[in-house]
Structures are given as structure tokens and as C-alpha cells.
mmCIF file of C-alpha atoms in Angstrom:
data_model
loop_
_atom_site.group_PDB
_atom_site.id
_atom_site.type_symbol
_atom_site.label_atom_id
_atom_site.label_comp_id
_atom_site.label_asym_id
_atom_site.label_seq_id
_atom_site.Cartn_x
_atom_site.Cartn_y
_atom_site.Cartn_z
ATOM 1 C CA UNK A 95 -12.716 -25.135 -0.786
ATOM 2 C CA UNK A 96 -9.543 -26.163 0.457
ATOM 3 C CA UNK A 97 -7.332 -25.877 -2.712
ATOM 4 C CA UNK A 98 -8.847 -22.182 -3.060
ATOM 5 C CA UNK A 99 -7.349 -21.582 0.180
ATOM 6 C CA UNK A 100 -4.339 -23.045 -0.238
ATOM 7 C CA UNK A 101 -3.673 -20.795 -3.426
ATOM 8 C CA UNK A 102 -4.879 -17.387 -1.907
ATOM 9 C CA UNK A 103 -2.401 -18.071 1.213
ATOM 10 C CA UNK A 104 0.083 -19.002 -1.223
ATOM 11 C CA UNK A 105 -0.417 -15.646 -3.292
ATOM 12 C CA UNK A 106 -0.313 -13.661 0.088
ATOM 13 C CA UNK A 107 2.836 -15.144 0.893
ATOM 14 C CA UNK A 108 4.042 -13.896 -1.917
ATOM 15 C CA UNK A 109 2.685 -10.499 -1.684
ATOM 16 C CA UNK A 110 4.113 -9.550 1.546
ATOM 17 C CA UNK A 111 7.469 -11.293 0.450
ATOM 18 C CA UNK A 112 6.898 -8.276 -2.424
ATOM 19 C CA UNK A 113 6.267 -5.585 0.039
ATOM 20 C CA UNK A 114 9.449 -6.415 1.944
ATOM 21 C CA UNK A 115 11.529 -6.496 -1.105
ATOM 22 C CA UNK A 116 9.759 -3.149 -2.176
ATOM 23 C CA UNK A 117 10.588 -1.916 0.929
ATOM 24 C CA UNK A 118 14.367 -2.695 1.257
ATOM 25 C CA UNK A 119 14.592 -1.229 -2.158
ATOM 26 C CA UNK A 120 13.031 1.903 -0.963
ATOM 27 C CA UNK A 121 10.621 2.067 -3.800
ATOM 28 C CA UNK A 122 7.546 3.459 -2.615
ATOM 29 C CA UNK A 123 5.374 3.416 -5.528
ATOM 30 C CA UNK A 124 6.009 -0.599 -5.537
ATOM 31 C CA UNK A 125 5.417 -1.015 -2.529
ATOM 32 C CA UNK A 126 1.782 0.867 -2.254
ATOM 33 C CA UNK A 127 0.662 -1.391 -5.079
ATOM 34 C CA UNK A 128 1.912 -4.541 -3.729
ATOM 35 C CA UNK A 129 0.470 -3.569 -0.442
ATOM 36 C CA UNK A 130 -2.734 -2.837 -2.296
ATOM 37 C CA UNK A 131 -2.793 -6.124 -3.949
ATOM 38 C CA UNK A 132 -2.147 -7.919 -0.480
ATOM 39 C CA UNK A 133 -5.522 -6.145 1.336
ATOM 40 C CA UNK A 134 -7.298 -7.684 -2.050
ATOM 41 C CA UNK A 135 -5.957 -11.071 -1.516
ATOM 42 C CA UNK A 136 -6.795 -10.873 2.204
ATOM 43 C CA UNK A 137 -10.025 -9.696 2.059
ATOM 44 C CA UNK A 138 -10.736 -12.607 -0.380
ATOM 45 C CA UNK A 139 -9.264 -15.130 1.872
ATOM 46 C CA UNK A 140 -11.323 -13.478 4.621
ATOM 47 C CA UNK A 141 -14.686 -14.274 2.681
ATOM 48 C CA UNK A 142 -14.154 -17.592 1.540
ATOM 49 C CA UNK A 143 -13.476 -18.621 5.198
ATOM 50 C CA UNK A 144 -16.480 -17.146 6.283
ATOM 51 C CA UNK A 145 -18.610 -18.974 3.994
ATOM 52 C CA UNK A 146 -19.011 -16.123 0.745
ATOM 53 C CA UNK A 147 -17.882 -15.992 -2.796
ATOM 54 C CA UNK A 148 -14.860 -13.950 -3.248
ATOM 55 C CA UNK A 149 -14.388 -11.833 -5.546
ATOM 56 C CA UNK A 150 -11.693 -12.721 -8.082
ATOM 57 C CA UNK A 151 -8.510 -10.178 -6.597
ATOM 58 C CA UNK A 152 -8.074 -7.921 -9.713
ATOM 59 C CA UNK A 153 -4.170 -8.540 -8.559
ATOM 60 C CA UNK A 154 -4.499 -12.367 -9.503
ATOM 61 C CA UNK A 155 -2.276 -12.218 -12.402
ATOM 62 C CA UNK A 156 -0.217 -9.044 -11.667
ATOM 63 C CA UNK A 157 3.287 -9.429 -12.046
ATOM 64 C CA UNK A 158 5.335 -9.427 -8.562
ATOM 65 C CA UNK A 159 7.992 -7.958 -10.584
ATOM 66 C CA UNK A 160 7.780 -4.053 -11.574
ATOM 67 C CA UNK A 161 7.542 -2.433 -14.624
ATOM 68 C CA UNK A 162 10.766 -0.811 -13.375
ATOM 69 C CA UNK A 163 12.492 -3.788 -12.333
ATOM 70 C CA UNK A 164 11.738 -5.531 -15.282
ATOM 71 C CA UNK A 165 13.342 -2.726 -17.494
ATOM 72 C CA UNK A 166 16.544 -2.913 -15.514
ATOM 73 C CA UNK A 167 16.550 -6.826 -15.554
ATOM 74 C CA UNK A 168 16.470 -6.256 -19.509
ATOM 75 C CA UNK A 169 19.046 -3.630 -19.651
ATOM 76 C CA UNK A 170 21.310 -6.027 -17.396
ATOM 77 C CA UNK A 171 20.851 -8.665 -19.597
ATOM 78 C CA UNK A 172 22.129 -6.693 -22.854
ATOM 79 C CA UNK A 173 24.722 -4.921 -21.105
ATOM 80 C CA UNK A 174 24.240 -1.781 -23.217
ATOM 81 C CA UNK A 175 22.470 1.191 -23.521
ATOM 82 C CA UNK A 176 19.304 0.079 -25.377
ATOM 83 C CA UNK A 177 16.024 1.274 -27.115
ATOM 84 C CA UNK A 178 12.882 0.707 -25.182
ATOM 85 C CA UNK A 179 11.416 -1.458 -27.880
ATOM 86 C CA UNK A 180 14.674 -3.921 -27.954
ATOM 87 C CA UNK A 181 14.415 -3.866 -23.844
ATOM 88 C CA UNK A 182 10.411 -4.738 -24.149
ATOM 89 C CA UNK A 183 11.563 -7.719 -26.649
ATOM 90 C CA UNK A 184 14.531 -9.033 -24.034
ATOM 91 C CA UNK A 185 12.286 -8.852 -20.898
ATOM 92 C CA UNK A 186 9.760 -11.087 -23.265
ATOM 93 C CA UNK A 187 11.658 -13.678 -24.791
ATOM 94 C CA UNK A 188 14.121 -14.326 -21.350
ATOM 95 C CA UNK A 189 12.649 -12.939 -18.274
ATOM 96 C CA UNK A 190 8.458 -13.913 -18.803
ATOM 97 C CA UNK A 191 8.317 -9.676 -18.870
ATOM 98 C CA UNK A 192 4.923 -8.368 -18.992
ATOM 99 C CA UNK A 193 6.130 -4.582 -19.845
ATOM 100 C CA UNK A 194 4.561 -2.626 -22.944
ATOM 101 C CA UNK A 195 6.676 0.249 -24.661
ATOM 102 C CA UNK A 196 4.047 2.796 -23.696
ATOM 103 C CA UNK A 197 4.784 1.886 -20.085
ATOM 104 C CA UNK A 198 8.309 3.303 -20.710
ATOM 105 C CA UNK A 199 7.297 6.906 -21.774
ATOM 106 C CA UNK A 200 7.694 8.441 -18.607
ATOM 107 C CA UNK A 201 9.794 6.283 -16.878
ATOM 108 C CA UNK A 202 12.789 8.396 -16.881
ATOM 109 C CA UNK A 203 11.337 11.422 -15.750
ATOM 110 C CA UNK A 204 9.996 9.399 -12.941
ATOM 111 C CA UNK A 205 13.209 8.540 -12.204
ATOM 112 C CA UNK A 206 14.460 11.848 -12.232
ATOM 113 C CA UNK A 207 12.305 13.255 -9.826
ATOM 114 C CA UNK A 208 12.867 10.338 -7.264
ATOM 115 C CA UNK A 209 16.316 11.200 -7.266
ATOM 116 C CA UNK A 210 15.778 14.801 -6.836
ATOM 117 C CA UNK A 211 13.735 13.843 -4.089
ATOM 118 C CA UNK A 212 15.951 11.375 -2.154
ATOM 119 C CA UNK A 213 19.244 11.606 -3.644
ATOM 120 C CA UNK A 214 20.713 8.071 -4.391
ATOM 121 C CA UNK A 215 17.976 6.458 -2.176
ATOM 122 C CA UNK A 216 17.341 3.865 -4.473
ATOM 123 C CA UNK A 217 20.239 1.069 -5.461
ATOM 124 C CA UNK A 218 19.926 1.790 -8.923
ATOM 125 C CA UNK A 219 18.127 4.547 -11.388
ATOM 126 C CA UNK A 220 16.813 4.134 -14.889
ATOM 127 C CA UNK A 221 18.606 7.264 -17.118
ATOM 128 C CA UNK A 222 18.909 8.456 -20.622
ATOM 129 C CA UNK A 223 22.400 7.966 -21.923
ATOM 130 C CA UNK A 224 23.975 11.245 -22.485
ATOM 131 C CA UNK A 225 24.839 12.679 -25.967
ATOM 132 C CA UNK A 226 28.229 14.362 -26.910
ATOM 133 C CA UNK A 227 26.414 17.761 -25.812
ATOM 134 C CA UNK A 228 25.681 15.926 -22.732
ATOM 135 C CA UNK A 229 22.036 16.239 -23.287
ATOM 136 C CA UNK A 230 19.950 12.898 -22.655
ATOM 137 C CA UNK A 231 19.869 10.727 -25.872
ATOM 138 C CA UNK A 232 16.044 10.343 -26.889
ATOM 139 C CA UNK A 233 15.262 6.734 -26.827
ATOM 140 C CA UNK A 234 18.322 5.374 -25.099
ATOM 141 C CA UNK A 235 17.883 3.876 -21.738
ATOM 142 C CA UNK A 236 21.011 3.099 -19.600
ATOM 143 C CA UNK A 237 21.305 2.336 -15.891
ATOM 144 C CA UNK A 238 23.058 4.671 -13.316
ATOM 145 C CA UNK A 239 25.181 1.736 -11.532
ATOM 146 C CA UNK A 240 27.208 1.490 -14.785
ATOM 147 C CA UNK A 241 30.182 3.955 -14.955
ATOM 148 C CA UNK A 242 30.227 6.918 -17.072
ATOM 149 C CA UNK A 243 32.093 5.254 -20.047
ATOM 150 C CA UNK A 244 29.046 3.256 -20.618
ATOM 151 C CA UNK A 245 26.543 5.855 -20.319
ATOM 152 C CA UNK A 246 27.737 8.589 -22.650
ATOM 153 C CA UNK A 247 27.416 8.033 -26.686
ATOM 154 C CA UNK A 248 29.500 9.040 -29.116
ATOM 155 C CA UNK A 249 28.818 8.979 -33.117
ATOM 156 C CA UNK A 250 29.767 5.008 -33.679
ATOM 157 C CA UNK A 251 28.247 4.321 -30.030
ATOM 158 C CA UNK A 252 24.640 3.369 -31.311
ATOM 159 C CA UNK A 253 26.573 0.571 -33.643
ATOM 160 C CA UNK A 254 28.851 -0.851 -30.854
ATOM 161 C CA UNK A 255 26.001 -0.910 -28.136
ATOM 162 C CA UNK A 256 23.789 -2.813 -31.104
ATOM 163 C CA UNK A 257 26.471 -5.350 -31.567
ATOM 164 C CA UNK A 258 27.241 -5.834 -27.842
ATOM 165 C CA UNK A 259 23.599 -6.423 -27.383
ATOM 166 C CA UNK A 260 23.221 -9.125 -30.165
ATOM 167 C CA UNK A 261 26.230 -10.871 -28.476
ATOM 168 C CA UNK A 262 24.118 -10.803 -25.454
ATOM 169 C CA UNK A 263 21.195 -12.311 -26.776
ATOM 170 C CA UNK A 264 22.913 -14.900 -29.214
ATOM 171 C CA UNK A 265 24.509 -16.341 -25.776
ATOM 172 C CA UNK A 266 21.436 -16.623 -23.894
ATOM 173 C CA UNK A 267 19.860 -20.176 -23.960
ATOM 174 C CA UNK A 268 16.283 -19.941 -24.809
ATOM 175 C CA UNK A 269 13.323 -22.079 -25.352
ATOM 176 C CA UNK A 270 10.988 -19.101 -26.285
ATOM 177 C CA UNK A 271 10.208 -19.056 -30.177
ATOM 178 C CA UNK A 272 10.190 -15.264 -29.460
ATOM 179 C CA UNK A 273 13.870 -15.417 -28.709
ATOM 180 C CA UNK A 274 14.900 -16.887 -31.916
ATOM 181 C CA UNK A 275 12.645 -14.255 -33.628
ATOM 182 C CA UNK A 276 14.326 -11.521 -31.930
ATOM 183 C CA UNK A 277 17.856 -13.058 -32.841
ATOM 184 C CA UNK A 278 16.951 -13.037 -36.486
ATOM 185 C CA UNK A 279 16.077 -9.774 -36.605
ATOM 186 C CA UNK A 280 19.743 -8.605 -34.780
ATOM 187 C CA UNK A 281 21.236 -10.868 -37.044
ATOM 188 C CA UNK A 282 20.121 -9.595 -40.340
ATOM 189 C CA UNK A 283 21.484 -6.118 -39.507
ATOM 190 C CA UNK A 284 24.953 -7.974 -39.014
ATOM 191 C CA UNK A 285 27.060 -8.937 -42.131
ATOM 192 C CA UNK A 286 28.024 -12.067 -42.192
ATOM 193 C CA UNK A 287 25.503 -13.219 -39.192
ATOM 194 C CA UNK A 288 23.504 -15.591 -40.982
ATOM 195 C CA UNK A 289 23.504 -17.929 -43.902
ATOM 196 C CA UNK A 290 20.464 -16.256 -45.819
ATOM 197 C CA UNK A 291 17.949 -18.985 -44.814
ATOM 198 C CA UNK A 292 14.634 -18.150 -43.405
ATOM 199 C CA UNK A 293 15.616 -20.250 -40.127
ATOM 200 C CA UNK A 294 17.086 -19.496 -36.761
ATOM 201 C CA UNK A 295 20.420 -18.114 -37.516
ATOM 202 C CA UNK A 296 23.727 -19.953 -35.664
ATOM 203 C CA UNK A 297 24.209 -18.119 -32.281
ATOM 204 C CA UNK A 298 27.791 -18.667 -32.603
ATOM 205 C CA UNK A 299 27.955 -17.410 -36.238
ATOM 206 C CA UNK A 300 26.092 -14.400 -34.814
ATOM 207 C CA UNK A 301 28.700 -13.733 -32.315
ATOM 208 C CA UNK A 302 31.675 -14.032 -34.328
ATOM 209 C CA UNK A 303 30.206 -11.578 -37.186
ATOM 210 C CA UNK A 304 29.377 -9.156 -34.186
ATOM 211 C CA UNK A 305 32.867 -9.574 -32.447
ATOM 212 C CA UNK A 306 34.590 -9.159 -35.808
ATOM 213 C CA UNK A 307 32.454 -5.840 -36.582
ATOM 214 C CA UNK A 308 33.412 -4.588 -32.853
ATOM 215 C CA UNK A 309 37.268 -5.074 -33.168
ATOM 216 C CA UNK A 310 37.025 -2.157 -36.266
ATOM 217 C CA UNK A 311 34.660 0.003 -34.380
ATOM 218 C CA UNK A 312 35.326 -0.303 -30.797
ATOM 219 C CA UNK A 313 38.980 1.115 -30.357
ATOM 220 C CA UNK A 314 37.578 4.367 -31.524
ATOM 221 C CA UNK A 315 34.296 4.631 -29.558
ATOM 222 C CA UNK A 316 36.272 3.476 -26.536
ATOM 223 C CA UNK A 317 38.233 6.811 -27.015
ATOM 224 C CA UNK A 318 35.411 9.194 -27.963
ATOM 225 C CA UNK A 319 33.368 7.526 -24.885
ATOM 226 C CA UNK A 320 36.546 8.148 -22.443
ATOM 227 C CA UNK A 321 36.541 11.657 -23.360
ATOM 228 C CA UNK A 322 32.900 12.268 -22.873
ATOM 229 C CA UNK A 323 33.208 11.009 -19.929
ATOM 230 C CA UNK A 324 35.708 13.150 -18.568
ATOM 231 C CA UNK A 325 33.969 15.715 -20.103
ATOM 232 C CA UNK A 326 30.660 15.010 -18.006
ATOM 233 C CA UNK A 327 32.279 14.452 -14.840
ATOM 234 C CA UNK A 328 34.137 17.732 -14.594
ATOM 235 C CA UNK A 329 30.978 19.739 -16.100
ATOM 236 C CA UNK A 330 28.067 18.082 -14.504
ATOM 237 C CA UNK A 331 26.354 17.793 -11.290
ATOM 238 C CA UNK A 332 25.146 14.424 -9.984
ATOM 239 C CA UNK A 333 21.522 14.774 -11.059
ATOM 240 C CA UNK A 334 22.762 15.994 -14.725
ATOM 241 C CA UNK A 335 25.217 12.984 -14.805
ATOM 242 C CA UNK A 336 22.628 10.459 -14.589
ATOM 243 C CA UNK A 337 20.004 12.032 -16.305
ATOM 244 C CA UNK A 338 21.614 14.707 -18.390
ATOM 245 C CA UNK A 339 22.300 18.708 -18.873
ATOM 246 C CA UNK A 340 19.550 20.794 -19.948
ATOM 247 C CA UNK A 341 19.611 21.903 -23.499
ATOM 248 C CA UNK A 342 18.219 25.504 -24.481
ATOM 249 C CA UNK A 343 15.125 24.070 -25.896
ATOM 250 C CA UNK A 344 14.206 22.877 -22.127
ATOM 251 C CA UNK A 345 15.101 25.865 -20.429
ATOM 252 C CA UNK A 346 12.487 27.984 -23.042
ATOM 253 C CA UNK A 347 10.088 25.228 -22.280
ATOM 254 C CA UNK A 348 10.454 25.602 -18.584
ATOM 255 C CA UNK A 349 10.288 29.193 -18.628
ATOM 256 C CA UNK A 350 7.361 29.496 -20.760
ATOM 257 C CA UNK A 351 4.990 26.849 -18.299
#
């Protein structure tokens, strides 16, 4: 019984700290979820002290880090716009993440709603990259804290960002075999990054090959992105700079509903 009480007390302390972090970040959704877990853990503690057999709290194995924060951590590690499946893979391999791609489907819409209801109420927002039409790029996530030049995408940007992400993955020490498999998949799409074997690639070789290709594409991509960023700053309001301008199809859909 003593061990079980100790375990529950540690869990309660962790949940209380998690609630405080969520409140400081003004993340009401995360705070509500953590408070529900906290109440369940406290009920289990009360039942055990009273001599009852408590039900196992459903939140016992739930992560303290929210899906939103796991995506944030993954993007920060990569350092460039990325597709959700890459963010999920990086989170699993390096950060102990538990997110699934399906959980990211409505995330950007939720972030936009939150920003519209309380602009800049959170320290960061997960948002879409902006295309050359300044509309949201489908399936590309970025962070609001990055400058516009990193959140817009020109013709060469997907390749430049992929190479940037590959360098970040290759430069990260890891013990999880999923990290090695992820690096191998990325290296196979970079000329000269592998020696043709089936084993894990040499990280230094991956970095060198990615940087060599970046040297070809980066100057043009930097100019394209700078021009797009100037247009976005000039033409868009605060909401659109983060989440993109409405396209004609979007406007039609809004009127239809």
C-alpha cells in the first residue's frame, strides 16, 4: 500500500506542476485535461487511504506533454517547415512523443480559432506555411515564432527545408533505432548521402551531402522567400500572416455554409 501511495503522490505532484505550466502558457484546453487527470488521481489516493481498492486512474499513462507541445518540440528540433508525418516521426524517435498523424488534422484550425479569440494570448502558435499566393500551404507546419522568411515557401523551399531537416536529424545523437531508420529514409533521398548499403548511414556523410546540395539551392530560395515575406508583411493582417489569406475556394465554401 505504501508504494502505491507514494506512486499516486508523485503523480499528483506531476499533474499539479503540469496544470501550473499550462496556466502560465494560457493553454486552457491542456489545463482542463490535466485538472481532470489530477482529480482522478486524488480520488484514487482518497480511496486507498480509506482502505478501498481504487480504480486505476485512466490518466496514469497519459503524457504530461500535450499534443500541441509535442508538435512544437518536433518543429523546433527540425528547424524548418515540415509535413506532419515527419514531425510525428521525429517526436517518436528523439523526444519520446506519443502523437499520431490523425491528431494533427484539426490542430491548425484550432490554433487559428484560439488566435482570433485572444490574439497573441499564447507564447507560440502552430500554423501553416504560406505559399506564393500567400494562402496556407497544404500539409506544411511552421511556428509563429519564426520570422516570415522561414514561414513562406517558394518553388525551391520544400527541397531546402527537407535538406535542413535532414541535417538536424543527422546531427542529433540517438539511441532509439527509429531514429536510425528515419535518417536512412531521408538519406536515400539525398545524392551521395549513403554508400548503398542497407545499414544506418554515416551522419557526417548525410550532413556533408545535404550541405552540398543546399549550397546550390539556398541562394535562390533565400531571395524568393525574402520577396514573399515582403509581400506578406505588406498585404496581410496579423491573422493572415500566421494562417494564410483566404483563397477564392475558401470564400465560396464559407458563403455556402
